[in-house]
JSON list of C-alpha atoms in Angstrom, two decimals:
[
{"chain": "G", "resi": 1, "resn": "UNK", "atom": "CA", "xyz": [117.34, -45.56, 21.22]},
{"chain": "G", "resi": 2, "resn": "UNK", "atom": "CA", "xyz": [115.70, -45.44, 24.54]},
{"chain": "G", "resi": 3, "resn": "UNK", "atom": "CA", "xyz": [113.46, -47.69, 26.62]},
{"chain": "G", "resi": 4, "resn": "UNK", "atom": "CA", "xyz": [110.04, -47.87, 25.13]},
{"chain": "G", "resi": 5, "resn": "UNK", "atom": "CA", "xyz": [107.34, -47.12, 27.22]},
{"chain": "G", "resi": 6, "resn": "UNK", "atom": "CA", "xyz": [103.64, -49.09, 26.62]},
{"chain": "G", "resi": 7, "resn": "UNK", "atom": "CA", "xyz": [100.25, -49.32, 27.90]},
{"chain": "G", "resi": 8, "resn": "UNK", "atom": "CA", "xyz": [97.92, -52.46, 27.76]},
{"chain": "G", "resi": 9, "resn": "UNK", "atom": "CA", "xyz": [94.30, -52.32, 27.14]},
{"chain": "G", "resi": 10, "resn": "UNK", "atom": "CA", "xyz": [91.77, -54.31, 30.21]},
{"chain": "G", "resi": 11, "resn": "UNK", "atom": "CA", "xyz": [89.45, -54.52, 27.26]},
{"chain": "G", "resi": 12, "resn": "UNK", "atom": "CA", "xyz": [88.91, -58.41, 26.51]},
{"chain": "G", "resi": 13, "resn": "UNK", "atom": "CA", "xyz": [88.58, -58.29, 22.95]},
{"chain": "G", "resi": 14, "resn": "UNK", "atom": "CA", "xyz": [91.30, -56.17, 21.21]},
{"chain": "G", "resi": 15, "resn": "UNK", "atom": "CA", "xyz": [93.40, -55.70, 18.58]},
{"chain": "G", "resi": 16, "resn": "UNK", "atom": "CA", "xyz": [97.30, -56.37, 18.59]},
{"chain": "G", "resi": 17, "resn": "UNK", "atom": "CA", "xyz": [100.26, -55.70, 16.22]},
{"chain": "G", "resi": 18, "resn": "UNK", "atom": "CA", "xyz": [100.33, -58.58, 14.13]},
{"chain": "G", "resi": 19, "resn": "UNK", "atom": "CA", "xyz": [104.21, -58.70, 14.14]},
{"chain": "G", "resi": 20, "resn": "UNK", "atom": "CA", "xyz": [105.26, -58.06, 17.57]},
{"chain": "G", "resi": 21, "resn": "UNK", "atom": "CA", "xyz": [101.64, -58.47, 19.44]},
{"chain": "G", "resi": 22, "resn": "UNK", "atom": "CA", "xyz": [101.45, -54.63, 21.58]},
{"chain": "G", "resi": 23, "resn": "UNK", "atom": "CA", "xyz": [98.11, -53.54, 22.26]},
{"chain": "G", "resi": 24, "resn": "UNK", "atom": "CA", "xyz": [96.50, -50.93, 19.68]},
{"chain": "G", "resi": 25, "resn": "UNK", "atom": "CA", "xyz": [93.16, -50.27, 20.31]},
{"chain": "G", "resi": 26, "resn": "UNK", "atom": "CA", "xyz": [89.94, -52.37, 21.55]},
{"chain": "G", "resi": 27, "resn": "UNK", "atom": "CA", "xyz": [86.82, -53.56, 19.33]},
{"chain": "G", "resi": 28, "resn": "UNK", "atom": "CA", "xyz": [84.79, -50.67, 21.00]},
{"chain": "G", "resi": 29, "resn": "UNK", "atom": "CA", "xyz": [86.89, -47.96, 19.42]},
{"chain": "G", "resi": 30, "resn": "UNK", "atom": "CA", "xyz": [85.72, -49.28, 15.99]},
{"chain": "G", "resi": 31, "resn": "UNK", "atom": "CA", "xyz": [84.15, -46.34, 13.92]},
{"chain": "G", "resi": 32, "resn": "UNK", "atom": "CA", "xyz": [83.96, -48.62, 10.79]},
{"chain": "G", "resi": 33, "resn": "UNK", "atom": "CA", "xyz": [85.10, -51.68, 9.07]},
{"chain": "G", "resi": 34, "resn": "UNK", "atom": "CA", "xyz": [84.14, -50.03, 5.52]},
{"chain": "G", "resi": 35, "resn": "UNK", "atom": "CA", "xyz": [87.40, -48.98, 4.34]},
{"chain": "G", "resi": 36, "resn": "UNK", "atom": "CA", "xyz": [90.18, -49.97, 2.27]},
{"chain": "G", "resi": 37, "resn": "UNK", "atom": "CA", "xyz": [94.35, -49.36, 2.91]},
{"chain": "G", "resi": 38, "resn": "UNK", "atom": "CA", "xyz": [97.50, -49.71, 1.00]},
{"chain": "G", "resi": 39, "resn": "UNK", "atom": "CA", "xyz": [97.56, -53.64, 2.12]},
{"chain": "G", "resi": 40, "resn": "UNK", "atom": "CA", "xyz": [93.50, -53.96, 1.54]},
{"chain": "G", "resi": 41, "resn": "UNK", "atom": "CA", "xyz": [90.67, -54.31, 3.61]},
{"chain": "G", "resi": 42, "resn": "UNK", "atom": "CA", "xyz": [91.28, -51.80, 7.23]},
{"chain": "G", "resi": 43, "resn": "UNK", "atom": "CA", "xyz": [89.18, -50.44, 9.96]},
{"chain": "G", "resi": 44, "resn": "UNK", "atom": "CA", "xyz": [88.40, -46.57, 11.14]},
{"chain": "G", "resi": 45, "resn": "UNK", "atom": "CA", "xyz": [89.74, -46.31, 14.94]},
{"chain": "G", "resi": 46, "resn": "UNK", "atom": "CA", "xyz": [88.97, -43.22, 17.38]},
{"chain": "G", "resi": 47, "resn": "UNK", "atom": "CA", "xyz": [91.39, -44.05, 19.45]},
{"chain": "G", "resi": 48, "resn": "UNK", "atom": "CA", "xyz": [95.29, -45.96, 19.43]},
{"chain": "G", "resi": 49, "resn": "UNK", "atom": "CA", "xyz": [97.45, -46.51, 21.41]},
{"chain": "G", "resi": 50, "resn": "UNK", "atom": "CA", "xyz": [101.37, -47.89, 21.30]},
{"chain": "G", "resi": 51, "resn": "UNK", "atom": "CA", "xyz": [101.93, -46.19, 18.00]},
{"chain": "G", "resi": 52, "resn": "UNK", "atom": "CA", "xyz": [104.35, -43.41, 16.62]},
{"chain": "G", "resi": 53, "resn": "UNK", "atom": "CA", "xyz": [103.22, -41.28, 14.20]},
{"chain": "G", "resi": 54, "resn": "UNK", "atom": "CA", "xyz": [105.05, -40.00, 11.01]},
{"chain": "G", "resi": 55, "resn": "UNK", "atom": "CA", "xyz": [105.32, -36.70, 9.39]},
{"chain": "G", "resi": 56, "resn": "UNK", "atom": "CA", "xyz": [102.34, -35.09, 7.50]},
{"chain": "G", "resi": 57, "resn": "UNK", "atom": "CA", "xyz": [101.67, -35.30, 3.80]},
{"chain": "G", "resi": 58, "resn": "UNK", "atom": "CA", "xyz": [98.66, -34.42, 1.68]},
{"chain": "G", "resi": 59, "resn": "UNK", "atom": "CA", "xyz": [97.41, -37.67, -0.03]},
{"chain": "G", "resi": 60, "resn": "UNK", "atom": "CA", "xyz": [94.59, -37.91, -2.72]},
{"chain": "G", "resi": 61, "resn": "UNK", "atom": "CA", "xyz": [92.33, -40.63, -1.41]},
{"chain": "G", "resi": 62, "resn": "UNK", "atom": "CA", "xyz": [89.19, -42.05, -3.27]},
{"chain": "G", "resi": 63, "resn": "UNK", "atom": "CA", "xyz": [87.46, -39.96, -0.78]},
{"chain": "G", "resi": 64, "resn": "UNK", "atom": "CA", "xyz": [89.65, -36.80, -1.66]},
{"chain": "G", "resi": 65, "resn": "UNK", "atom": "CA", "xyz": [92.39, -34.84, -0.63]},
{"chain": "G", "resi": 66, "resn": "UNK", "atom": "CA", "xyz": [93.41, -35.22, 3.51]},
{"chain": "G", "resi": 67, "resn": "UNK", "atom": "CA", "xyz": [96.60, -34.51, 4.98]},
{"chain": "G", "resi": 68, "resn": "UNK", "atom": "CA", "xyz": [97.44, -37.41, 6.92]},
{"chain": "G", "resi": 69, "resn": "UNK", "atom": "CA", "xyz": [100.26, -38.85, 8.47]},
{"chain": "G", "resi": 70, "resn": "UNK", "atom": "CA", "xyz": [101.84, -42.71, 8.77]},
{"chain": "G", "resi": 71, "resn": "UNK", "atom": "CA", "xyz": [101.69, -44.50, 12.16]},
{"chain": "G", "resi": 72, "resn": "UNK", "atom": "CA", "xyz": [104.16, -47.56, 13.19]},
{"chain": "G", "resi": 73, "resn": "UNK", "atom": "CA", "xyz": [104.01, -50.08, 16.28]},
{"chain": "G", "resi": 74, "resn": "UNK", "atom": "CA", "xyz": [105.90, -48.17, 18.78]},
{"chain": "G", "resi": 75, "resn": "UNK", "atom": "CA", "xyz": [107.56, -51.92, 19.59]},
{"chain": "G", "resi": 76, "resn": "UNK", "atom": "CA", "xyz": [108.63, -53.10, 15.97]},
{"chain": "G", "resi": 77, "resn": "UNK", "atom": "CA", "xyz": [107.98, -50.20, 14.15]},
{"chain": "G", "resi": 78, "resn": "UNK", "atom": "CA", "xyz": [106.03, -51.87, 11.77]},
{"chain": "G", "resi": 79, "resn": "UNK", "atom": "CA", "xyz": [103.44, -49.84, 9.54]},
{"chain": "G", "resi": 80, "resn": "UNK", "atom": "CA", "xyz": [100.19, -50.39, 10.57]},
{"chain": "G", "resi": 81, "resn": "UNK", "atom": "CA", "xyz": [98.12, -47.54, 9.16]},
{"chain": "G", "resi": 82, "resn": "UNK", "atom": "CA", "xyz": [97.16, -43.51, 9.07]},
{"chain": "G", "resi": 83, "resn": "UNK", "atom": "CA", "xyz": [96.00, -41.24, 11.11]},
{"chain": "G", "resi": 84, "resn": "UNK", "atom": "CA", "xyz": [93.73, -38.68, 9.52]},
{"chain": "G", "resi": 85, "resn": "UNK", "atom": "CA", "xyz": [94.99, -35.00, 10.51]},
{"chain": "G", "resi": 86, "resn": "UNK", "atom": "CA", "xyz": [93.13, -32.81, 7.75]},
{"chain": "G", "resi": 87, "resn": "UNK", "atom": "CA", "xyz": [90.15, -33.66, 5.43]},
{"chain": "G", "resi": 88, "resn": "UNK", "atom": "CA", "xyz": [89.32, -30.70, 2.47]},
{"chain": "G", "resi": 89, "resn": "UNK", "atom": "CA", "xyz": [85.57, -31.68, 1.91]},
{"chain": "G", "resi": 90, "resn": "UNK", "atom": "CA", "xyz": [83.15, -31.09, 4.16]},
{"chain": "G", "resi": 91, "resn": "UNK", "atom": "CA", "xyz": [81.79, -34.45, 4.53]},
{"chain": "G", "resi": 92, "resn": "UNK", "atom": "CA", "xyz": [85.03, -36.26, 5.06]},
{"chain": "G", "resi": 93, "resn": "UNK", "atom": "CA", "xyz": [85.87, -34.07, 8.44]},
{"chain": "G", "resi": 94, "resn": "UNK", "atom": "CA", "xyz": [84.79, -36.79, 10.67]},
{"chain": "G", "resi": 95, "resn": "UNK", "atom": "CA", "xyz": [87.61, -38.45, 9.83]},
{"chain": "G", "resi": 96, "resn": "UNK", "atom": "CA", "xyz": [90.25, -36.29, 11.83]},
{"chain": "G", "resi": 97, "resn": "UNK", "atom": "CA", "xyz": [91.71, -37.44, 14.20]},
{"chain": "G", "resi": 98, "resn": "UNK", "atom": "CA", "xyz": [90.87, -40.93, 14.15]},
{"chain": "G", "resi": 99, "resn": "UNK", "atom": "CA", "xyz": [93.30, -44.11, 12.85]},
{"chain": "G", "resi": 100, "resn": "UNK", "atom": "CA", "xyz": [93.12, -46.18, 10.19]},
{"chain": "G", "resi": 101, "resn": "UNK", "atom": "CA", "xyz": [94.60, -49.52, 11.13]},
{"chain": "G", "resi": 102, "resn": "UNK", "atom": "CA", "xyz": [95.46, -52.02, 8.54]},
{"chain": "G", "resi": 103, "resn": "UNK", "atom": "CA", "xyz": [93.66, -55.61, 8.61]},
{"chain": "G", "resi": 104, "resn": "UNK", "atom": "CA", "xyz": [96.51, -57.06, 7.25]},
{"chain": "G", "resi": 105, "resn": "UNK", "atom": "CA", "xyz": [99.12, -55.33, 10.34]},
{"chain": "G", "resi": 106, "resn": "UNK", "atom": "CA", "xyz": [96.73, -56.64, 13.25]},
{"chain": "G", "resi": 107, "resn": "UNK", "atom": "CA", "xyz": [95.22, -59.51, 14.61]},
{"chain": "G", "resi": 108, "resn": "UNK", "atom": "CA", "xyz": [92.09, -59.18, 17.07]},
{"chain": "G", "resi": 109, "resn": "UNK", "atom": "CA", "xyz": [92.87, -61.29, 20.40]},
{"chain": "G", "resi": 110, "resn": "UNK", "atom": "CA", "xyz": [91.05, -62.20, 23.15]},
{"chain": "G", "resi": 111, "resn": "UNK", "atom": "CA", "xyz": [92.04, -61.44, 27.12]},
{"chain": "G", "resi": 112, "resn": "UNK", "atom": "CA", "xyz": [91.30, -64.15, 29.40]},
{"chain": "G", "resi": 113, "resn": "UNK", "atom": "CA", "xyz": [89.58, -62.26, 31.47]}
]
C-alpha cells in the first residue's frame, strides 16, 4: 500500500478516530445527534474528512430503503460509519450526501488553540 495522505482540521473542537486519533470532521458540521448505528447512538455529518468509502448497497433502515455505502479511517481502517448516497422517500433526501459517524468509533477532542 502507499503513503497515506491526511488533512487536519484548525477547528478547536473536533472529532477524531477513536482508534488511531485522525481528524474526521468538526462539531460545526453536526446536522444531528438523533440517530442510531450498528454500534448505537451516532451523529449526522455534512462533511468528513480522512475516510475511505466502501462500495454501495441498498440497506432497509427504520427510516426506509437508501443506498448507502461503508466508510473506514483512512489511517486504521477502522469502521466508523455510512455515508448516505441514495434515499427512496421523499422526506429522507436530505440525507445524501452527508456521514453518519458512529459514537462509539470517535472521540470529540479539543485543540489547544
Amino acid at each position: 500500500m502507499g503513503r497515506v495522505y491526511k488533512s487536519y482540521l484548525s477547528n478547536p473542537k473536533i472529532y477524531v478516530c477513536k482508534n488511531c486519533r485522525s481528524h474526521l470532521t468538526s462539531r460545526d458540521q453536526i446536522f444531528s445527534k438523533d440517530f442510531v448505528g450498528k454500534f448505537g447512538p451516532a451523529y449526522l455529518f455534512t462533511s468528513c474528512i480522512n475516510m475511505t468509502i466502501g462500495p454501495s448497497e441498498d440497506r432497509v433502515l427504520k427510516t426506509g430503503l437508501h443506498t448507502v455505502a461503508d466508510i473506514y479511517c483512512v489511517d486504521c481502517n477502522d469502521l466508523i460509519g455510512w455515508t448516505y448516497e441514495a434515499a427512496y422517500v421523499d422526506d429522507q433526501k436530505y440525507k445524501i450526501g452527508k456521514y453518519i459517524l458512529e459514537k462509539e468509533k470517535i472521540t470529540k477532542i479539543r485543540l489547544p488553540y
